[in-house]
XYZ file of C-alpha atoms in Angstrom:
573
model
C 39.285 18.850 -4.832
C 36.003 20.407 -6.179
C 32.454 18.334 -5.106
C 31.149 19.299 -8.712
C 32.528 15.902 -10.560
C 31.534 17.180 -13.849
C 31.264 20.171 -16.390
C 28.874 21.230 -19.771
C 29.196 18.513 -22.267
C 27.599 17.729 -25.446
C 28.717 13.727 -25.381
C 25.636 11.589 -23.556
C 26.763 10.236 -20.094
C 25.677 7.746 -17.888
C 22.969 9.832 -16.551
C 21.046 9.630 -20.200
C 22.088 5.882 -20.541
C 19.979 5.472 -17.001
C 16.926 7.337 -17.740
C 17.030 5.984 -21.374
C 16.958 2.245 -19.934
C 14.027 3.353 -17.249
C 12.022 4.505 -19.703
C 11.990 1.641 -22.045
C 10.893 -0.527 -19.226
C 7.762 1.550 -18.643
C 9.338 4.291 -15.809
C 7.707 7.347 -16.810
C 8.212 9.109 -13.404
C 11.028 9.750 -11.123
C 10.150 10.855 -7.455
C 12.451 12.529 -5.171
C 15.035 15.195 -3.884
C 18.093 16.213 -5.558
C 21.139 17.352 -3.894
C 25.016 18.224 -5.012
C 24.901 15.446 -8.028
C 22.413 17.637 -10.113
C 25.776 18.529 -11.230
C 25.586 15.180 -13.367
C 22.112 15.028 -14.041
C 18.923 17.120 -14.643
C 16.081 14.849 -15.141
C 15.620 16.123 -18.584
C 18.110 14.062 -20.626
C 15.250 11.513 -21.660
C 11.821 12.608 -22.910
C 8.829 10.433 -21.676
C 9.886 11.289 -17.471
C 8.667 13.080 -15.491
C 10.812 14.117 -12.236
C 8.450 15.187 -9.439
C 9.977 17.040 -6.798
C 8.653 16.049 -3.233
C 9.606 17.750 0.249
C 10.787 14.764 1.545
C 12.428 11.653 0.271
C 9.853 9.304 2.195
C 6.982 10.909 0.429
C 9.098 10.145 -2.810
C 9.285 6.387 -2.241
C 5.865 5.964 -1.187
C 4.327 7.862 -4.025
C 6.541 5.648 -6.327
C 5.224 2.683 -4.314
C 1.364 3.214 -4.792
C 2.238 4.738 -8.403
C 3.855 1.328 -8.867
C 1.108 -0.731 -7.412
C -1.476 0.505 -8.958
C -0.132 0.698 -12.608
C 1.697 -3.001 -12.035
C 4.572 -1.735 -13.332
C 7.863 -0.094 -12.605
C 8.349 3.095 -10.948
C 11.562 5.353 -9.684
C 12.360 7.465 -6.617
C 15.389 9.250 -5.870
C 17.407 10.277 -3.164
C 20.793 12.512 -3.157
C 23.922 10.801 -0.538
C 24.307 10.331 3.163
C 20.790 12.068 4.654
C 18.516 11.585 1.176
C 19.477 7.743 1.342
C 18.535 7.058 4.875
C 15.570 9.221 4.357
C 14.206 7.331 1.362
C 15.112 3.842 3.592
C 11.304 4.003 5.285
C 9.747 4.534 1.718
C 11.785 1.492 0.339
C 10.852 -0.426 3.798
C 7.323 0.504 2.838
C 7.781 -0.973 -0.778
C 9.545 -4.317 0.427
C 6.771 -4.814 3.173
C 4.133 -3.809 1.237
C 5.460 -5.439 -2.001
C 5.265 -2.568 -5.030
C 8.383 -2.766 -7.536
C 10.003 0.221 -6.971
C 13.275 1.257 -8.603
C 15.260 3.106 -6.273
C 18.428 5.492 -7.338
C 20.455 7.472 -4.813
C 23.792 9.460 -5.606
C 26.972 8.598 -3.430
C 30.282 10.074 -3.227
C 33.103 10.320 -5.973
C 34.157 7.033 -6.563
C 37.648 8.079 -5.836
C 36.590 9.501 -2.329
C 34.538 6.695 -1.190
C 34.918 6.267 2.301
C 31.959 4.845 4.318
C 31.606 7.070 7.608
C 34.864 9.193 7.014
C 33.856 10.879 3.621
C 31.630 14.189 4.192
C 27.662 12.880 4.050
C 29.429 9.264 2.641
C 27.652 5.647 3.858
C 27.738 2.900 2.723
C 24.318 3.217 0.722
C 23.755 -0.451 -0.656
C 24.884 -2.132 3.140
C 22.147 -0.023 4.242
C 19.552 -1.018 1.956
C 20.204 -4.592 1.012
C 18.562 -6.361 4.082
C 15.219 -4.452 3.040
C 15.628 -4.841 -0.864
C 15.645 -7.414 -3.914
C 18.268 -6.216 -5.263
C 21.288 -3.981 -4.354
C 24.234 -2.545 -6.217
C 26.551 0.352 -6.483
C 27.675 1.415 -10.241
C 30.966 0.754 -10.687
C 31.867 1.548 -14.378
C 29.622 3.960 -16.308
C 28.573 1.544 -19.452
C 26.995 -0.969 -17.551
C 24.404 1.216 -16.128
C 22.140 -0.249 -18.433
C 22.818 -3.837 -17.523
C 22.551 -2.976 -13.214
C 19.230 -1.214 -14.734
C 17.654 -4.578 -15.919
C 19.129 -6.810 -13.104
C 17.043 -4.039 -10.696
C 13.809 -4.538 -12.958
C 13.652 -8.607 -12.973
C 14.161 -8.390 -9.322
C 11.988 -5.811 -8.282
C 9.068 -7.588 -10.617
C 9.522 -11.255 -9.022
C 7.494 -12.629 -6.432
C 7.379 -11.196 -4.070
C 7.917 -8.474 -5.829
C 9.515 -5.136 -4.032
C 12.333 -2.713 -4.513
C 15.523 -2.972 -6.136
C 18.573 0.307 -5.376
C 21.168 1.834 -7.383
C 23.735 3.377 -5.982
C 25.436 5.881 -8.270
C 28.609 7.521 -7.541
C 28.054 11.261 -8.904
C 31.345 11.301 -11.011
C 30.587 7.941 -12.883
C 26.865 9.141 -13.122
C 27.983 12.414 -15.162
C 30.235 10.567 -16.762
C 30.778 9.836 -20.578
C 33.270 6.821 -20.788
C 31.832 4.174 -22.808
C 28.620 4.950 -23.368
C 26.866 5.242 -26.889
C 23.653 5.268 -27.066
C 23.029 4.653 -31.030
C 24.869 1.552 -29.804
C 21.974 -1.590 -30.118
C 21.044 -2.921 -26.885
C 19.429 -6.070 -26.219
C 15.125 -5.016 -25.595
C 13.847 -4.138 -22.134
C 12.140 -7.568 -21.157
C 10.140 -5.819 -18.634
C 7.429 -8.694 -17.226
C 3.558 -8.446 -18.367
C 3.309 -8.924 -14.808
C 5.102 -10.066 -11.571
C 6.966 -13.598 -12.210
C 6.295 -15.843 -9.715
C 7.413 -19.639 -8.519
C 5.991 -22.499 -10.306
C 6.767 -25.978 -8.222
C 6.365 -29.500 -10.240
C 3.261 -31.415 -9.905
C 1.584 -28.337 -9.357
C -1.469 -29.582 -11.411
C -1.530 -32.691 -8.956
C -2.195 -30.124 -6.227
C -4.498 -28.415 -7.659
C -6.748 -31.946 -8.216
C -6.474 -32.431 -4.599
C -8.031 -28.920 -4.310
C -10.845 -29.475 -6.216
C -11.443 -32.293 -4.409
C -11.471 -30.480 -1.132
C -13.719 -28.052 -2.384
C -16.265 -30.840 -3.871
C -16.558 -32.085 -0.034
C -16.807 -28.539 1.575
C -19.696 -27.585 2.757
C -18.750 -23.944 3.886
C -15.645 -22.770 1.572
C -14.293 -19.621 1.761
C -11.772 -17.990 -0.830
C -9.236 -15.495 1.275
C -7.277 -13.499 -1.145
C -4.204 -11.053 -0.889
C -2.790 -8.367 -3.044
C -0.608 -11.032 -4.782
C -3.682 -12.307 -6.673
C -4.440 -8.657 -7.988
C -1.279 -8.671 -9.752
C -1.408 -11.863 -11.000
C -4.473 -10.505 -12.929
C -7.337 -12.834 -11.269
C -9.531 -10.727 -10.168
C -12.313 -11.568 -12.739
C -11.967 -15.654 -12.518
C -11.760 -14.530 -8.809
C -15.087 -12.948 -9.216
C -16.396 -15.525 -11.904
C -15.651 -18.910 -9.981
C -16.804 -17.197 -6.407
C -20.311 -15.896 -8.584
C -20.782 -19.725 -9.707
C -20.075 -21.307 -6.881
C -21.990 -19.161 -4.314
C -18.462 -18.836 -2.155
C -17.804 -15.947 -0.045
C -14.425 -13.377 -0.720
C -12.531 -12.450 2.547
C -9.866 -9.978 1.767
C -6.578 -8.222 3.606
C -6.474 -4.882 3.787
C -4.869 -3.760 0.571
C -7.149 -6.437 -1.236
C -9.922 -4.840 -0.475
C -12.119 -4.271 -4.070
C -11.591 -7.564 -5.337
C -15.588 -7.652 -4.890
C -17.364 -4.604 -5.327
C -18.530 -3.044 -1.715
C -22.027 -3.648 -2.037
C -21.721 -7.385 -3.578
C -23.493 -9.988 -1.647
C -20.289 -12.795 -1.992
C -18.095 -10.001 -0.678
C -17.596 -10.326 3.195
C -15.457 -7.842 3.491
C -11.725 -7.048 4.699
C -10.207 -8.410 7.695
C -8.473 -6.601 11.185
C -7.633 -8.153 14.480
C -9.176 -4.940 15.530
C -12.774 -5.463 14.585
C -14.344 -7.744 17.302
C -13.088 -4.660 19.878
C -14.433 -1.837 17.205
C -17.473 -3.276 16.416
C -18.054 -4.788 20.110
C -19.155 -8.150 18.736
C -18.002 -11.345 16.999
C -17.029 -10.159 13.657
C -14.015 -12.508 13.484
C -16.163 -15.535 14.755
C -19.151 -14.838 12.368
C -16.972 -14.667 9.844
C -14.859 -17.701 9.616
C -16.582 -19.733 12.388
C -18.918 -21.935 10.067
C -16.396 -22.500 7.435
C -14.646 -25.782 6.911
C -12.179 -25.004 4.041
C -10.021 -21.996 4.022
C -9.070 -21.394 0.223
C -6.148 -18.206 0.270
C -5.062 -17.234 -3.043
C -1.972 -14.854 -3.090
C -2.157 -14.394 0.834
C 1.038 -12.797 2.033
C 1.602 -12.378 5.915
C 2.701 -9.030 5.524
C -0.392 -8.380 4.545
C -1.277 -8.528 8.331
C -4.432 -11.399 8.255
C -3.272 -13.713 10.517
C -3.932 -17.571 10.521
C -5.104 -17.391 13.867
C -7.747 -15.312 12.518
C -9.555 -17.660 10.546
C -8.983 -20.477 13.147
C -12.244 -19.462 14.671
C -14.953 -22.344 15.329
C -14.694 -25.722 13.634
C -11.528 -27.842 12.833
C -10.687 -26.108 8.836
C -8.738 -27.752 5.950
C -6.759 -24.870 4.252
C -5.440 -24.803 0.952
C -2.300 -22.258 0.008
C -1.996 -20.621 -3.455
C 0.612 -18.316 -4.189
C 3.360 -17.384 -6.419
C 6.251 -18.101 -3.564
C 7.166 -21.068 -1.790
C 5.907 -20.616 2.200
C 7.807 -18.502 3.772
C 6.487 -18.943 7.151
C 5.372 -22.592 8.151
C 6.067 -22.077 11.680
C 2.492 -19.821 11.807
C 0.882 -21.191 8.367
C 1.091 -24.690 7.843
C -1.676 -25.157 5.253
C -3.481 -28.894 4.600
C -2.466 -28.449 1.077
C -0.165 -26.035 -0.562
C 0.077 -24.944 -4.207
C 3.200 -22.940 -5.370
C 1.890 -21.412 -8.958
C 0.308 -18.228 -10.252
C -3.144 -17.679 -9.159
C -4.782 -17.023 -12.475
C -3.297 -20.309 -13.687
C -5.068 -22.170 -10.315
C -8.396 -20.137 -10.490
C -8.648 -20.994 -14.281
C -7.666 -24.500 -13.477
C -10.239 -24.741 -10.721
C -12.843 -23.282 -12.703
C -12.655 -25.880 -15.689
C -12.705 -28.229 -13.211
C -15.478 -27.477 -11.061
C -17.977 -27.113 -13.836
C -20.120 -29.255 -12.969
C -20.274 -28.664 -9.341
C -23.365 -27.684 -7.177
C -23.201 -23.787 -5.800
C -22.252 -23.998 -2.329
C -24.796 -23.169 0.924
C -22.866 -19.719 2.208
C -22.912 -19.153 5.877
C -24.859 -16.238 6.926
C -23.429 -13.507 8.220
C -26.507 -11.296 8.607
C -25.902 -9.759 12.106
C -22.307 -8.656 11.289
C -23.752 -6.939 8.483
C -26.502 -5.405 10.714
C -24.425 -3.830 13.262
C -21.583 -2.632 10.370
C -25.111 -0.692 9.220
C -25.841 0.600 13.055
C -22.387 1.906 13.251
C -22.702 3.848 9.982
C -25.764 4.927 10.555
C -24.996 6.478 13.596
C -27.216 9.664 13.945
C -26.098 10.972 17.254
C -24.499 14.330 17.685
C -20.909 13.880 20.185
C -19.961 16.985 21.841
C -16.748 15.927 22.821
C -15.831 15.344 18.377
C -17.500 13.272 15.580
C -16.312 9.399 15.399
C -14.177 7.743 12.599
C -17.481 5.587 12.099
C -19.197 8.254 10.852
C -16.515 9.959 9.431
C -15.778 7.503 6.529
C -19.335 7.135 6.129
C -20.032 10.350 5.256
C -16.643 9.979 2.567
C -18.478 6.719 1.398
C -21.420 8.781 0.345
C -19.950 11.485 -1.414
C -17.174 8.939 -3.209
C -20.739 7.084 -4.012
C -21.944 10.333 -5.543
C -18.684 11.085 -7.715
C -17.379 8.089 -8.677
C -17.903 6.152 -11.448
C -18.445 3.013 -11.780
C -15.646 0.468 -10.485
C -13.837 3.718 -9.884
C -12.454 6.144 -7.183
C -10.190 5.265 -4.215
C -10.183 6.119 -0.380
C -6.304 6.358 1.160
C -5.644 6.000 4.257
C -3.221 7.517 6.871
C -1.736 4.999 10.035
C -3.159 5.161 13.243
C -6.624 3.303 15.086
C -8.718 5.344 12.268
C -7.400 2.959 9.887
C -8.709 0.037 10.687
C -12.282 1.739 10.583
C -11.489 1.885 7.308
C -10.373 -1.738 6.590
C -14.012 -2.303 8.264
C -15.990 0.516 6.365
C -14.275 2.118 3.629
C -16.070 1.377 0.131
C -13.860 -0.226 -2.643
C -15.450 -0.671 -6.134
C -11.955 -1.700 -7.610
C -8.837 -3.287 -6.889
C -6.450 -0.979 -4.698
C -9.416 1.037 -4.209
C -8.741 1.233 -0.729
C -4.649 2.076 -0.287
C -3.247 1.493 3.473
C 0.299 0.484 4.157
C -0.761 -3.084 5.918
C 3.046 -4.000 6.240
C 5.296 -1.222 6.804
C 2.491 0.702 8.418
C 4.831 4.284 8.849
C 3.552 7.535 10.570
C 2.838 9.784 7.059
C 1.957 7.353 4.353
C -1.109 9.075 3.444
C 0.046 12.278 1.869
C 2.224 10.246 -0.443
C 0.192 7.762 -1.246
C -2.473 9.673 -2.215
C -0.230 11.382 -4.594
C 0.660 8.349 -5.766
C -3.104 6.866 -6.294
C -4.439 10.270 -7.920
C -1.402 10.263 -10.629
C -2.066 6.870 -11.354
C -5.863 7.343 -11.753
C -6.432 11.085 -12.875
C -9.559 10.899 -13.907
C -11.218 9.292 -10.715
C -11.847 11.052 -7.375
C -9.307 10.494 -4.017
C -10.237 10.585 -0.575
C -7.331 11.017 1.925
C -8.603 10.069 5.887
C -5.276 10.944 7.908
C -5.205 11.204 11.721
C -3.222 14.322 13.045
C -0.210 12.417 14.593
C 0.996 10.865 11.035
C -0.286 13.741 8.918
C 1.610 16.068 10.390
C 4.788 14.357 10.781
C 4.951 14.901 6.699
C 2.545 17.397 6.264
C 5.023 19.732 4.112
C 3.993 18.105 1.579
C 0.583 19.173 1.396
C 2.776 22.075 -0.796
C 3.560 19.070 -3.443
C 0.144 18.330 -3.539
C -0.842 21.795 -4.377
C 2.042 22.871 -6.911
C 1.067 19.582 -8.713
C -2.459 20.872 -8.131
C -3.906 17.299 -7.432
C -7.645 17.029 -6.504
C -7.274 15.478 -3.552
C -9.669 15.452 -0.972
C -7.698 15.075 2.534
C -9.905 14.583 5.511
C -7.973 14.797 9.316
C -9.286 13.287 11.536
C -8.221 14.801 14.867
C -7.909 14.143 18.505
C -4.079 16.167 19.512
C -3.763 12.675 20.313
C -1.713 9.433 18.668
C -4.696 7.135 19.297
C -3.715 3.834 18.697
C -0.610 3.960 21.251
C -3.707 4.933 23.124
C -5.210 1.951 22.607
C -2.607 0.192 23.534
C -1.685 2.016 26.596
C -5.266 1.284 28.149
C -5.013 -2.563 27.028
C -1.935 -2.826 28.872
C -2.558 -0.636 31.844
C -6.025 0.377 31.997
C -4.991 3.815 31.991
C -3.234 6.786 30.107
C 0.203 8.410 30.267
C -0.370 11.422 28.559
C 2.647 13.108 27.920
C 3.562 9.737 25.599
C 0.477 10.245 23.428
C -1.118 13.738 23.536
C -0.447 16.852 21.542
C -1.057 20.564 21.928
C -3.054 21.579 19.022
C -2.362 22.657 15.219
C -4.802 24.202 13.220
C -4.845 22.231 9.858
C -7.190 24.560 8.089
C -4.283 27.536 8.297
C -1.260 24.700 7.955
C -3.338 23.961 4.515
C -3.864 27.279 3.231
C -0.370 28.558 4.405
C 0.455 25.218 1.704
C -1.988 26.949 -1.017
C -4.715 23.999 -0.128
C -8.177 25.241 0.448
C -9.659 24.104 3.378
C -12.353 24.062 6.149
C -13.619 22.577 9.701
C -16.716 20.351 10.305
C -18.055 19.399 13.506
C -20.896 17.505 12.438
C -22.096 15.209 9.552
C -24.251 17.621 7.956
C -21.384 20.365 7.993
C -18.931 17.183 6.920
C -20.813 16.010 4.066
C -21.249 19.779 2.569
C -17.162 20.302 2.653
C -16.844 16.723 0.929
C -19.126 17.804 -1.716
C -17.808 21.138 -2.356
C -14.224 19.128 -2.180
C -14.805 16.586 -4.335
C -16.161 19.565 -7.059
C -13.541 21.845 -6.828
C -11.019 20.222 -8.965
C -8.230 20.750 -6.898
C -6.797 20.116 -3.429
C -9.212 20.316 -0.174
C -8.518 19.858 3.262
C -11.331 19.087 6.030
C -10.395 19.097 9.850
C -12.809 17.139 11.538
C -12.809 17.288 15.860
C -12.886 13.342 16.773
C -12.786 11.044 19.341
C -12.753 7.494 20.237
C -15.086 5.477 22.767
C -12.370 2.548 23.421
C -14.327 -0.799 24.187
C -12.612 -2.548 27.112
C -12.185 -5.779 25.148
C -12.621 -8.004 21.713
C -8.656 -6.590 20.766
C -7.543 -10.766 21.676
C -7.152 -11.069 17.829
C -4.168 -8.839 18.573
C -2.054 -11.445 19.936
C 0.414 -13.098 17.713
């Protein structure tokens, strides 16, 4: 029996029916790898999407991911059967952890030849999938494609929001019965934005909040990615401006406060009291007495224990999902509604409340500013410290206003950038705080400059998890995207490092170090431009010349890391 399920026809098949339905709920690119079913479809049935061909199927799903954050609406990747599927699994980990609603497709086998683990390349695609997904079905007659379609959209666009899967058996996907597509369909009801939980009584909560904020003396408002999408970053910005209350963000919240605003106090790691070799966590949340979080998600990776620093707290939780883990975050007071609706509602009625006495946090803000102005030359590599500030200058000098966004890679370097990257906008600083794979940087960065073409990207990756998906530094050039990738290298995965000297006090090389690559030729053998710095001066000029040329740039920049024997308690769960 042939493998190709399908020949020429003029009749629409299930394949047009799909991308039809995508597209009318906002899709308007499909990223992936195609294998044996581009016998039933070529990505071209249906104007208005765009199929972008990556080198590997993670890179698709975490380019839809960040494509999908950042726009707030749907996006696709694809994956062919068997090896494509369990590929694209760590990009739809990312977007379930990370919470981006991504629509991800994969072919499977005929649906006549279905065997799971006996049928050539043939798994069972959705029992794979379903633990780490909203939403998981396999198509099992051809017409209802369009109905599995919207199911997968509502899902993936509910709070938490994160990825639904298709699984389409090549035959019925190339296949004709029952579908007509002058036929009228019901409208694509694709959400404004996410939909979230809304308990009873919530306005009763919400008094008792205002209340607790009228009696604090040192609020603090800690907010997650889940009040970006509810749309709240102004009356974030508004009531936090009138009120004279500090922002604390997570990682991928970073921007809800512009970088240089005095109310913003920055984003949070367990890793900065050992970084920064002083009590960042303690200056941060040790004076305040009410702990505000609006849209905080634990994946996000700020831990309650962080903010349990000093004095006894009150905390209130806002969010669009009922708390999903009381056994670490048992808040005073929690509200179960969208965040806009409680920041409006708490702005009416605060109005006429006094401004609030912030704490100070003056000497964390002094030695962030000794780190970055670190003038001294390292003969053994430059440090991530002065790294990112030299990519926070030159983003300074070619962004916009409220614009531009610094990705960033996985590994210890990252969390130098939760501490020091500048953010003028919401998801101006992109890391993968809950999946947290080797690679995400390539992708995401992709990702981040198709959703914002006009505005400048920064990629810092380290040279363990850029070169475990480096080959698609080609993508990046054939799509000639003006990225400007910065790696950071050691030959060395530096956070298992880390770890290795917190738990033994010592190294065991051959589980962390590397012989060497040279990432200026792996770039230009890609058809990316690229040079080496050693040194700021030499560092600054490539970012510059980078951020001008108007197409992809790659800088390799010698590191290393002065490990601080302590201040990494925050690590401890």
């Amino acid at each position: 029996m042939s493998r190709v399920s399908t020949e020429p026809s003029n009749k629409p098949t299930a394949a047009h029916a799909l991308l039809k339905r995508l597209r009318e709920h906002g899709v308007d690119t499909v990223f992936g790898v195609v294998g044996r079913e581009a016998a039933s479809i070529l990505f071209d049935e249906v104007e208005g999407i765009d199929f972008v061909l990556t080198r590997h199927e993670f890179t698709a799903g975490v380019a839809a991911d960040v494509l999908a954050r950042i726009t707030g609406r749907p996006q696709a990747c694809w994956a062919t059967l068997g090896p494509g599927l369990t590929n694209l699994s760590t990009g739809i980990a990312t977007s379930v952890l990370d919470r981006s609603p991504v629509i991800a497709l994969a072919a499977q086998s005929e649906s006549h030849d279905i065997f799971p683990n006996d049928t050539h390349q043939c798994l069972d695609l959705v029992s794979i999938v379903k633990p780490m997904t909203k939403y998981a079905v396999e198509l099992q007659r051809p017409h209802e494609i369009t109905d599995l379609v919207d199911s997968a959209v509502t899902a993936a666009m509910t709070e938490p929001v994160g990825p639904s899967f298709i699984s389409l058996p090549v035959d019925l996907l190339g296949s004709a019965e029952g579908i007509d597509l002058d036929r009228p369909q019901p409208p694509a009801l694709t959400p404004a934005k996410p939909t979230g939980a809304v308990a009873d009584g919530w306005h009763t909560a919400a008094a008792r909040a205002v209340t607790m904020l009228r009696d604090a003396e040192h609020p603090v408002l800690v907010v997650g990615a889940a009040a970006i999408r509810s749309g709240a970053v102004p009356a974030i910005r508004a009531l936090a401006e009138r009120l004279n209350i500090p922002v604390i963000t997570t990682y991928i919240a970073k921007g809800v406060l512009p970088h240089g605003h005095e109310l913003n106090y920055g984003a949070v790691t367990g890793y900065m009291d050992g970084i920064l070799g002083f009590p960042a966590l303690e200056t941060l949340f040790g004076p305040a007495d009410l702990i505000v979080t609006l849209g905080y998600d634990y994946a996000e990776d700020l831990r309650p224990s962080m903010w349990e620093r000093g004095g006894e707290k009150r905390t209130v939780r806002v969010s669009p999902t009922v708390n999903p883990v009381p056994r670490v975050y048992r808040p005073t007071l929690d509200v179960v509604t969208d965040v806009l609706a409680f920041v409006n509602h708490l702005d009416k009625a605060t109005t006429g409340l006094s401004a609030k006495e912030r704490h100070d946090i003056t000497p964390l803000r002094e030695r962030i500013a000794e780190f970055l102005s670190d003038p001294e030359q390292y003969e053994d590599g430059m440090r991530v410290h002065q790294v990112i500030h030299s990519m926070n200058t030159v983003m300074a000098e070619t962004a916009n206003a409220a614009e531009g966004t610094i990705v960033s890679d996985i590994g210890f370097f990252r969390h130098y950038g939760v501490l020091f990257a500048r953010a003028d906008q919401p998801f101006g600083f992109l890391t993968s705080a809950g999946c947290s794979s080797f690679g995400y940087g390539i992708p995401a960065a992709i990702g981040a400059q198709m959703a914002r073409p006009g505005q400048p990207t920064f990629l810092i990756a380290g040279d363990g998890g850029f070169h475990s998906n480096s080959a698609d530094l080609e993508t990046i050039a054939r799509l000639n995207l003006p990225i400007v990738t910065v790696v950071v290298n050691n030959d060395t995965n530096g956070l298992i490092e880390l770890y290795q000297n917190l738990g033994h006090h010592r190294t065991h090389d051959p589980a962390v170090k590397f012989t060497g690559v040279d990432f200026v030729g792996l770039a230009e053998a890609n058809g990316v431009e690229a040079s080496r710095a050693t040194s700021r001066e030499e560092l600054l000029a490539a970012l510059r010349k980078g951020a001008e040329l108007g197409r992809p740039y790659l800088i390799e920049v010698p590191v290393n890391y002065d490990f601080q024997p302590g201040g990494f308690g925050a690590l401890s769960i």
